[in-house]
Structures are given as C-alpha cells and as structure tokens.
Coordinates of N, CA and C in Angstrom, one line a residue:
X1295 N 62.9 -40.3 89.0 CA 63.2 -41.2 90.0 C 62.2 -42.3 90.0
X1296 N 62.7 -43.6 90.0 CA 61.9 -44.6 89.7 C 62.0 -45.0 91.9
X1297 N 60.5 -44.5 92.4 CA 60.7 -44.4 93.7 C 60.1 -45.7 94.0
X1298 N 60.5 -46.3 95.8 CA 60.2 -47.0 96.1 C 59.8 -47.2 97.4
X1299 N 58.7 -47.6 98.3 CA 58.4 -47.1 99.7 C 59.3 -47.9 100.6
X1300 N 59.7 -47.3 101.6 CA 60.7 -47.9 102.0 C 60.1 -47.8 103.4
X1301 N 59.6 -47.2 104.1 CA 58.7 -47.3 105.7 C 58.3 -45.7 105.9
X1302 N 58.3 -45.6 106.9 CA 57.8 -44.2 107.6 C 58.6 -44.1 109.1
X1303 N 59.2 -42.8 109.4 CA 59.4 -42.0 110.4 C 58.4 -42.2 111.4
X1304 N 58.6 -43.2 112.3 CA 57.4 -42.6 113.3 C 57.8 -42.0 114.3
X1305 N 59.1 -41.6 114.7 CA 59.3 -41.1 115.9 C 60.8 -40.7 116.5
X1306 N 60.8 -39.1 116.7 CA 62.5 -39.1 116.8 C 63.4 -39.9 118.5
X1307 N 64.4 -39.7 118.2 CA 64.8 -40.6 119.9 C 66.2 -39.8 119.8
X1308 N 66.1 -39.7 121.2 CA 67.2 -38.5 121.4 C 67.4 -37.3 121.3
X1309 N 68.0 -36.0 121.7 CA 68.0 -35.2 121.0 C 68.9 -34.2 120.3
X1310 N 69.7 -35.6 119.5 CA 70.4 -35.2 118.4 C 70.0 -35.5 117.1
X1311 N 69.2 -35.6 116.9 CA 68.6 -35.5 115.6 C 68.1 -36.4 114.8
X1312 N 68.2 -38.1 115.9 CA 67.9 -39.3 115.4 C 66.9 -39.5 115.4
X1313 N 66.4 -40.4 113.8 CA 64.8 -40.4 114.0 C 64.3 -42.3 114.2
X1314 N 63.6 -42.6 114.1 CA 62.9 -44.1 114.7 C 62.4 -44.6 112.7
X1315 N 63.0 -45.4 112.2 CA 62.1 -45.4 111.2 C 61.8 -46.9 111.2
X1316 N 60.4 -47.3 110.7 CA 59.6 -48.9 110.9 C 59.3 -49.2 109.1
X1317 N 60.1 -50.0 109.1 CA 60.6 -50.8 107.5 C 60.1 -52.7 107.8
X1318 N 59.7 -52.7 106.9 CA 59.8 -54.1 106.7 C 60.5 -54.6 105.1
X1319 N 61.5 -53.6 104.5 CA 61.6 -53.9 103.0 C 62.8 -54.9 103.0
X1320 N 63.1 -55.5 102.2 CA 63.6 -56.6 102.3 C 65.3 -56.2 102.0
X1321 N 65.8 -55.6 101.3 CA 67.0 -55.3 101.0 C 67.3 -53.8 101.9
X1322 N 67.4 -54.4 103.0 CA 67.9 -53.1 104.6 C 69.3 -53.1 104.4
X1323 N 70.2 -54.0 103.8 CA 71.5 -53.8 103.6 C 72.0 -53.5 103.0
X1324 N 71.4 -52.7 101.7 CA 71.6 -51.8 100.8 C 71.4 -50.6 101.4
X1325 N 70.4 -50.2 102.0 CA 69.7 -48.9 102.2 C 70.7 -48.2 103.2
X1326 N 70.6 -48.9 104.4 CA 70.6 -48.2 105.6 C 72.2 -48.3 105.6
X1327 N 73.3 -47.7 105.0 CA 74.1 -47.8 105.0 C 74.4 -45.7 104.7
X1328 N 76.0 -45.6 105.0 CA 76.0 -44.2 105.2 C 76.8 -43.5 103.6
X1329 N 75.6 -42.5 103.5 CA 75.5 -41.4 102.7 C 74.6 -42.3 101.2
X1330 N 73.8 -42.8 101.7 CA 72.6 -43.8 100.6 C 71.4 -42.5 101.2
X1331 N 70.7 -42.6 100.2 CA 69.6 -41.3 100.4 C 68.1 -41.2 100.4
X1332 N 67.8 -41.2 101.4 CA 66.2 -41.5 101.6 C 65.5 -40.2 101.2
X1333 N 64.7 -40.1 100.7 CA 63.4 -39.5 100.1 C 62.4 -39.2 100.9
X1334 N 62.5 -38.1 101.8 CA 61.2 -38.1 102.8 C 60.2 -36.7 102.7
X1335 N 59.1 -37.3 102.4 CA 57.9 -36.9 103.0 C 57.4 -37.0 101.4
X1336 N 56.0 -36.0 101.7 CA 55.4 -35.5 100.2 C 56.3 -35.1 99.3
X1337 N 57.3 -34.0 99.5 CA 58.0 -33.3 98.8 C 59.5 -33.9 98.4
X1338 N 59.5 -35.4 99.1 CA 60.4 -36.1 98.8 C 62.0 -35.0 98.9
X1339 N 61.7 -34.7 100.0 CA 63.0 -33.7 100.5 C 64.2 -34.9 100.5
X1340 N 65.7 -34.9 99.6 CA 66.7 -35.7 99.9 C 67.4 -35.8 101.4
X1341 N 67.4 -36.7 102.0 CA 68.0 -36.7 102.9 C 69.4 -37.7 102.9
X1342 N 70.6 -37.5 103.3 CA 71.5 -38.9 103.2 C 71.6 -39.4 104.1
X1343 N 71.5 -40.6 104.6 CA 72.2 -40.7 106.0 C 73.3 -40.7 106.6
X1344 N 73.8 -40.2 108.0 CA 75.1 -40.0 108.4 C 75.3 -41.4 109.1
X1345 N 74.4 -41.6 109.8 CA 74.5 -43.4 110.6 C 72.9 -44.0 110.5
X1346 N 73.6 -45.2 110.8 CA 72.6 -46.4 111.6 C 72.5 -47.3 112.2
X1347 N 71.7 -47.5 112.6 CA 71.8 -48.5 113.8 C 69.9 -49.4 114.3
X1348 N 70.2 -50.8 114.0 CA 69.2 -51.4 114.5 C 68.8 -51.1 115.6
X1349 N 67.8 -51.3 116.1 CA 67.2 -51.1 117.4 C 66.1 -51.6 117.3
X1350 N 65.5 -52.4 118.0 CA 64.5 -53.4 118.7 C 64.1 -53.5 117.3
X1351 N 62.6 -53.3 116.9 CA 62.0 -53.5 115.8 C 62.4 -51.9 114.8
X1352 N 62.9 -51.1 115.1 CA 63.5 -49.8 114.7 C 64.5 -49.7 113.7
X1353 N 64.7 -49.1 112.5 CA 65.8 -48.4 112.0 C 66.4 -47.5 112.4
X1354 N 67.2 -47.1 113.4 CA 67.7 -45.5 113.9 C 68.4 -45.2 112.9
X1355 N 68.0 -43.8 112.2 CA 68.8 -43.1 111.3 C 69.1 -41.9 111.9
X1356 N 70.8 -41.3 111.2 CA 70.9 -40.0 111.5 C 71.4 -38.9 109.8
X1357 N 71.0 -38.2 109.7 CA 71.2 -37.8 108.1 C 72.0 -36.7 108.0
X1358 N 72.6 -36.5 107.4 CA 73.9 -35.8 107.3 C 73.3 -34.1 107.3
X1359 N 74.6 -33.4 108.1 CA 74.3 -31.9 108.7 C 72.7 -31.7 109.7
X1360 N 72.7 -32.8 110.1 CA 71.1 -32.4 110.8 C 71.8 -32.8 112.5
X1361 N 72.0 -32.1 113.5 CA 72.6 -32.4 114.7 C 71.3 -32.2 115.9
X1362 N 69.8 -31.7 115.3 CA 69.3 -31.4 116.7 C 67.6 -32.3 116.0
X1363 N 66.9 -32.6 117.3 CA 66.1 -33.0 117.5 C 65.1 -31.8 116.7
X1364 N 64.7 -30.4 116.9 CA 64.1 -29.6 116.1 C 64.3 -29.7 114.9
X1365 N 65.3 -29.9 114.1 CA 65.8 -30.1 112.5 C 65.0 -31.2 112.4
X1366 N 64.5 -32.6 113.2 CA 64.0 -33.7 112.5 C 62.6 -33.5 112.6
X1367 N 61.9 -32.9 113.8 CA 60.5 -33.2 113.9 C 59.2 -33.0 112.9
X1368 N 59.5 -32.2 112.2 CA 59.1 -31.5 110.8 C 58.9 -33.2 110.1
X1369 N 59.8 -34.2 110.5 CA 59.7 -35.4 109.8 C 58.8 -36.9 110.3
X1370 N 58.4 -36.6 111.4 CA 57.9 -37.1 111.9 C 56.6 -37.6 111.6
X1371 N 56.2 -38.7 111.6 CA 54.7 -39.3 110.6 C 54.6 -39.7 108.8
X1372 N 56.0 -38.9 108.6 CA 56.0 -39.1 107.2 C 56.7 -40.3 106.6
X1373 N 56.2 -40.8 105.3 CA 56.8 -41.7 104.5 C 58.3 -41.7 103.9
X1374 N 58.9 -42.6 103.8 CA 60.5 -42.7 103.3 C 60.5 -43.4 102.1
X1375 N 61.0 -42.6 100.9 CA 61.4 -43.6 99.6 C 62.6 -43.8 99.7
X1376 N 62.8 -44.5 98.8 CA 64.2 -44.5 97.8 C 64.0 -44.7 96.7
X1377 N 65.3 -44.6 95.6 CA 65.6 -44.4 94.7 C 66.0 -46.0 94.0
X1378 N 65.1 -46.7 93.3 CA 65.1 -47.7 92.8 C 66.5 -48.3 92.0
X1379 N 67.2 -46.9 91.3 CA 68.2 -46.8 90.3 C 69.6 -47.1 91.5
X1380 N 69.5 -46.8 93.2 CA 70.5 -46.9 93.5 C 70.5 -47.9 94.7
X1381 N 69.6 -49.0 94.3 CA 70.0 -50.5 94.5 C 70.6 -51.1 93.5
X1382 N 71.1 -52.5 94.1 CA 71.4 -53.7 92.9 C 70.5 -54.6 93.7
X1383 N 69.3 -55.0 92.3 CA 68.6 -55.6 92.4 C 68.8 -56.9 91.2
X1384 N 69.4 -58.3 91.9 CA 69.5 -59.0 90.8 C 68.5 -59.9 90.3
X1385 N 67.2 -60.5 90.9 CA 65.9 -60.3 90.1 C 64.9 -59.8 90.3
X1386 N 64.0 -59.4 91.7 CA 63.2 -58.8 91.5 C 63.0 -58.6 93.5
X1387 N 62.1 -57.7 93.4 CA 61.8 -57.2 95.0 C 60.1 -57.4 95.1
X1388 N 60.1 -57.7 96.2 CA 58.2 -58.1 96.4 C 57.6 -56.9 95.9
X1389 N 57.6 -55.5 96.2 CA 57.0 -54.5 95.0 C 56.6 -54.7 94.1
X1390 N 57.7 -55.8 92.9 CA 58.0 -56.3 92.1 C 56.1 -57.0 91.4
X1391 N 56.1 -57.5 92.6 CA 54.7 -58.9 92.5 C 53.2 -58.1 92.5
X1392 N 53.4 -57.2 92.6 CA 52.2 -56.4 92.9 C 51.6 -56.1 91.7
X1393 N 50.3 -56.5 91.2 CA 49.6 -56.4 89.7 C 50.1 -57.9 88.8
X1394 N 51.1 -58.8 89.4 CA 51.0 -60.0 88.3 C 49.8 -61.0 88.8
X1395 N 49.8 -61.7 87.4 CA 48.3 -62.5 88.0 C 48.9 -63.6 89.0
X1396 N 48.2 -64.2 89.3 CA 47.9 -65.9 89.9 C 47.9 -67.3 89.6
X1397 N 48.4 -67.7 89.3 CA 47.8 -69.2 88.4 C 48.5 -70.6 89.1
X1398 N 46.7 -71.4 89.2 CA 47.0 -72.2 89.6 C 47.2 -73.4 88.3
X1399 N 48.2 -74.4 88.3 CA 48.6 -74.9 86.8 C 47.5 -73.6 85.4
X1400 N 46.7 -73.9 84.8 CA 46.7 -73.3 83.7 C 45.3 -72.3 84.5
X1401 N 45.3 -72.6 85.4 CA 43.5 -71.6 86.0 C 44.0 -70.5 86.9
X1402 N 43.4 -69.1 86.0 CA 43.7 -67.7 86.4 C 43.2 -68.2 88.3
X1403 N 43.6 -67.1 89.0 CA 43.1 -67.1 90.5 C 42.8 -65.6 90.7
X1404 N 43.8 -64.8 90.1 CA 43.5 -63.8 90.5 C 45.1 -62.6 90.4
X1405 N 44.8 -61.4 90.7 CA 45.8 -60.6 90.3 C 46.6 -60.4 91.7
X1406 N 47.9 -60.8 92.2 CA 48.3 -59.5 93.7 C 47.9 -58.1 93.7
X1407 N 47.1 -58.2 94.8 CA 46.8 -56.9 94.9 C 47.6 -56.1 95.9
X1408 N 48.6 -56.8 96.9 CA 49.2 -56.2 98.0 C 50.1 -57.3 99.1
X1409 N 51.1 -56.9 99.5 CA 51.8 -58.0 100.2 C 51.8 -57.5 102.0
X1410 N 51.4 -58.5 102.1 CA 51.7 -58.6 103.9 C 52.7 -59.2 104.8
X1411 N 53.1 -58.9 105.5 CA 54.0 -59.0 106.1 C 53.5 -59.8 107.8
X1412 N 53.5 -60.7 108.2 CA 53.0 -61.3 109.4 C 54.1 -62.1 110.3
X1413 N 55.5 -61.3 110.0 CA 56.6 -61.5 111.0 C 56.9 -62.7 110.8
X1414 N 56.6 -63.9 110.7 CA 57.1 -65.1 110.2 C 57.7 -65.1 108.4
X1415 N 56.4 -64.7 107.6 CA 56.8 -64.9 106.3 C 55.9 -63.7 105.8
X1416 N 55.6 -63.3 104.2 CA 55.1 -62.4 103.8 C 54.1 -63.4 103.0
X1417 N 52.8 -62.2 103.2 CA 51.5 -63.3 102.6 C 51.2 -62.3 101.1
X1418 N 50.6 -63.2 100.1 CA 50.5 -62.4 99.2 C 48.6 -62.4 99.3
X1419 N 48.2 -61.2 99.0 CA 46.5 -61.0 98.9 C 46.4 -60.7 97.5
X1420 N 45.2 -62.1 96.6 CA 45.4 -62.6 95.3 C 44.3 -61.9 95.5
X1421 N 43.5 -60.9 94.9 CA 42.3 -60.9 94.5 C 41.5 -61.1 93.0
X1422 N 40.6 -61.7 93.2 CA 39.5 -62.1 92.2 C 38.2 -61.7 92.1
X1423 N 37.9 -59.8 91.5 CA 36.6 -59.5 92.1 C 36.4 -59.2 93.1
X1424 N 35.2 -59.1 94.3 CA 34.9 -59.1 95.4 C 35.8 -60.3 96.3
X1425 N 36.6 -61.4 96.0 CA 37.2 -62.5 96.7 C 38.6 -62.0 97.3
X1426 N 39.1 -62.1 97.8 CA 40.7 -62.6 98.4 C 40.7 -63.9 98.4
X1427 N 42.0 -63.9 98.6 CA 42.9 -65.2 98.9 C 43.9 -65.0 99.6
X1428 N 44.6 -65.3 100.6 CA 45.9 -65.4 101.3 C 46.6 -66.5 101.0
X1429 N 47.5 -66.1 100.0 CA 48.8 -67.0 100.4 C 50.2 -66.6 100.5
X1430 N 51.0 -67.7 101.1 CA 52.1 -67.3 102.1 C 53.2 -67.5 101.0
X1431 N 53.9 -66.4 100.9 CA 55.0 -66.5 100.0 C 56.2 -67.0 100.2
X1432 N 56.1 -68.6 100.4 CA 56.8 -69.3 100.6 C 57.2 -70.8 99.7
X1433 N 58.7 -71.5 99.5 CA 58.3 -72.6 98.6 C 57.6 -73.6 98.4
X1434 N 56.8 -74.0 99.7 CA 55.9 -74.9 99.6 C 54.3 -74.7 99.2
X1435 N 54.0 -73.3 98.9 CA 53.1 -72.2 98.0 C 53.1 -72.1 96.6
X1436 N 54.3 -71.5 96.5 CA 54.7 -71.0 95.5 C 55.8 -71.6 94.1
X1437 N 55.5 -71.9 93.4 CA 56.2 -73.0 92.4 C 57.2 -71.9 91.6
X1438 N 56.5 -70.8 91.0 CA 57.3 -70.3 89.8 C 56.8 -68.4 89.9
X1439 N 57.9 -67.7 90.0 CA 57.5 -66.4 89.6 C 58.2 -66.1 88.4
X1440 N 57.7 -65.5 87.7 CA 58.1 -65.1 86.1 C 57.5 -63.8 86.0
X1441 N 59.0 -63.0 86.4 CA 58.6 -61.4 86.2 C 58.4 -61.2 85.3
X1442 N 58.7 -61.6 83.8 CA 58.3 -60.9 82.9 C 57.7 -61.2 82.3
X1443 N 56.8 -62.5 82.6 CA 55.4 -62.8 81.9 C 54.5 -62.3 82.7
X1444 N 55.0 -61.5 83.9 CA 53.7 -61.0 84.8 C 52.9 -62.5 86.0
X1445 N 53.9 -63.5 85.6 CA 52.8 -64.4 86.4 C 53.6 -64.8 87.4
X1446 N 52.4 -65.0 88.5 CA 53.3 -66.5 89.6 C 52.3 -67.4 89.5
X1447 N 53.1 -68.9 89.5 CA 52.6 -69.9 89.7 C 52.3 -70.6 91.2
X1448 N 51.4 -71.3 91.6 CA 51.0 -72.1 92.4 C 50.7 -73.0 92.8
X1449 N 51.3 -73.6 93.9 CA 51.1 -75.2 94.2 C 49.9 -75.4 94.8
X1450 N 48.9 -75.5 94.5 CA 47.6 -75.4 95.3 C 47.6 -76.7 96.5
X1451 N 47.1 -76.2 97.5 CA 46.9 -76.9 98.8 C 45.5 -77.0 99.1
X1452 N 44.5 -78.1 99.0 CA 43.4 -78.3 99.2 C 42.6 -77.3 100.4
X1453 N 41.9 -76.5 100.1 CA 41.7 -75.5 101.1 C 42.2 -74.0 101.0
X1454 N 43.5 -73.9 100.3 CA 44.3 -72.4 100.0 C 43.5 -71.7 99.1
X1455 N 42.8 -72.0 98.3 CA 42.1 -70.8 97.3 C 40.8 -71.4 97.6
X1456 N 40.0 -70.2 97.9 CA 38.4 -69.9 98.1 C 37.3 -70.1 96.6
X1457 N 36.8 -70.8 96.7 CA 36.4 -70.9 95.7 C 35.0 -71.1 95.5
X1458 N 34.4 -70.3 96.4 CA 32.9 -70.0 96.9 C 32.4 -68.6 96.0

C-alpha cells in the first residue's frame, strides 16, 4: 500500500459510532465518499466508510458494521491513511512537493521540507541547512512545479527568501 496521511480521529460524537475526523488534504471528494477505506491507527486496521457528513471544521465519519460509540473509542487520537492506488490523481498532491528542491531562476534555495496549511493558502517551509523560508503556495510565488525533475520554481519577491 502506497499510504498516505489523510488527518487524525480526534473525537467521537454521538453515540452511534460517529467519529470527528480533522483533515486538511486536498482531494476530500474522493475520500470521504461511502465504502472508500480509511486506514486507521498504527496497525492500519481497514475501516470503510458507511457515511459522511461535513460539520463545522470536522469530517463526520461512520464505517461500515460499527453502530455504537464503544466500537469507535479504541480509535480515538489515532492517525487515518489512505490508500494512494485508490485515488485519481491527475498530476500531483502537495505530499507530492515534499523533498523537491527550490529554485529561484537557476539558484538552489533549498529543499521542502514540509507544508502548512494557514487557512487562507498552504505555505511551503524551503529549508537550507539551519535556514527556513516560508512561501505561500500560490501563483504569484510560484512559477513552475516539475514533478519529475524534482523541482519548483520561483518568482522571487524582494524580501521572500532569507538570505542572512
């Protein structure tokens, strides 16, 4: 299973068996659809889902043959994958960006080391050594990603890369 993190369980609601899950992954309209199969905890127990339903900042999930609040709590605090092979992914997912380098025209910056998420837009954290950089993965940032040369390109903004 080519896995992929999809959020974490933080809390069940109700008590029929629904649990609270907090996702920020970009393709929710693939996932959270019924009998697609989340991957939860260490042991990557299969779970499918039977429903869902948005709620505030929440995924409410409910997974098939599980009808009571005791059946879920066992899941509670744990991580949720999925299964990479049962998307359609037609070029690439921010996961995707994680380990290619940086470049601003032909000058390395640095490698992604991790993406954030700050409710507006998703920031990418370039690191270079002991440095960071924040930038916002958006098109007035970002010129060119090329998954399979490993690189993104950059529109540099006087001030956006640290260069102390």
């Amino acid at each position: 299973m080519n896995e992929i993190y999809l959020g974490k369980i933080v809390n069940t609601h109700g008590i029929k068996g629904e649990v609270r899950i907090i996702s920020d992954f970009e393709l929710k309209n693939q996932v959270f659809k019924k009998d697609f199969n989340l991957y939860v905890g260490r042991d990557r127990v299969k779970l499918p889902i039977n429903s869902y339903r948005p709620h505030k900042n929440y995924d409410m999930v409910t997974f098939v043959g599980i009808t009571d609040i005791n059946e879920v709590l066992v899941y509670k605090g744990e991580p949720v994958y999925i299964n990479r092979e049962d998307l359609e992914i037609s070029d690439y997912i921010l996961k995707d960006l994680i380990g290619l380098e940086v470049y601003n025209k032909e000058h390395l910056v640095g490698t992604i080391d991790e993406i954030i998420n700050n409710g507006a837009h998703k920031i990418l954290v370039v690191k270079s050594g002991k440095r960071k950089n924040l930038i916002p993965f958006v098109d007035d940032f970002i010129s060119d990603v090329d998954i399979n040369g490993k690189k993104v390109f950059i529109n540099e903004i006087e001030g956006l890369i640290n260069e102390d």
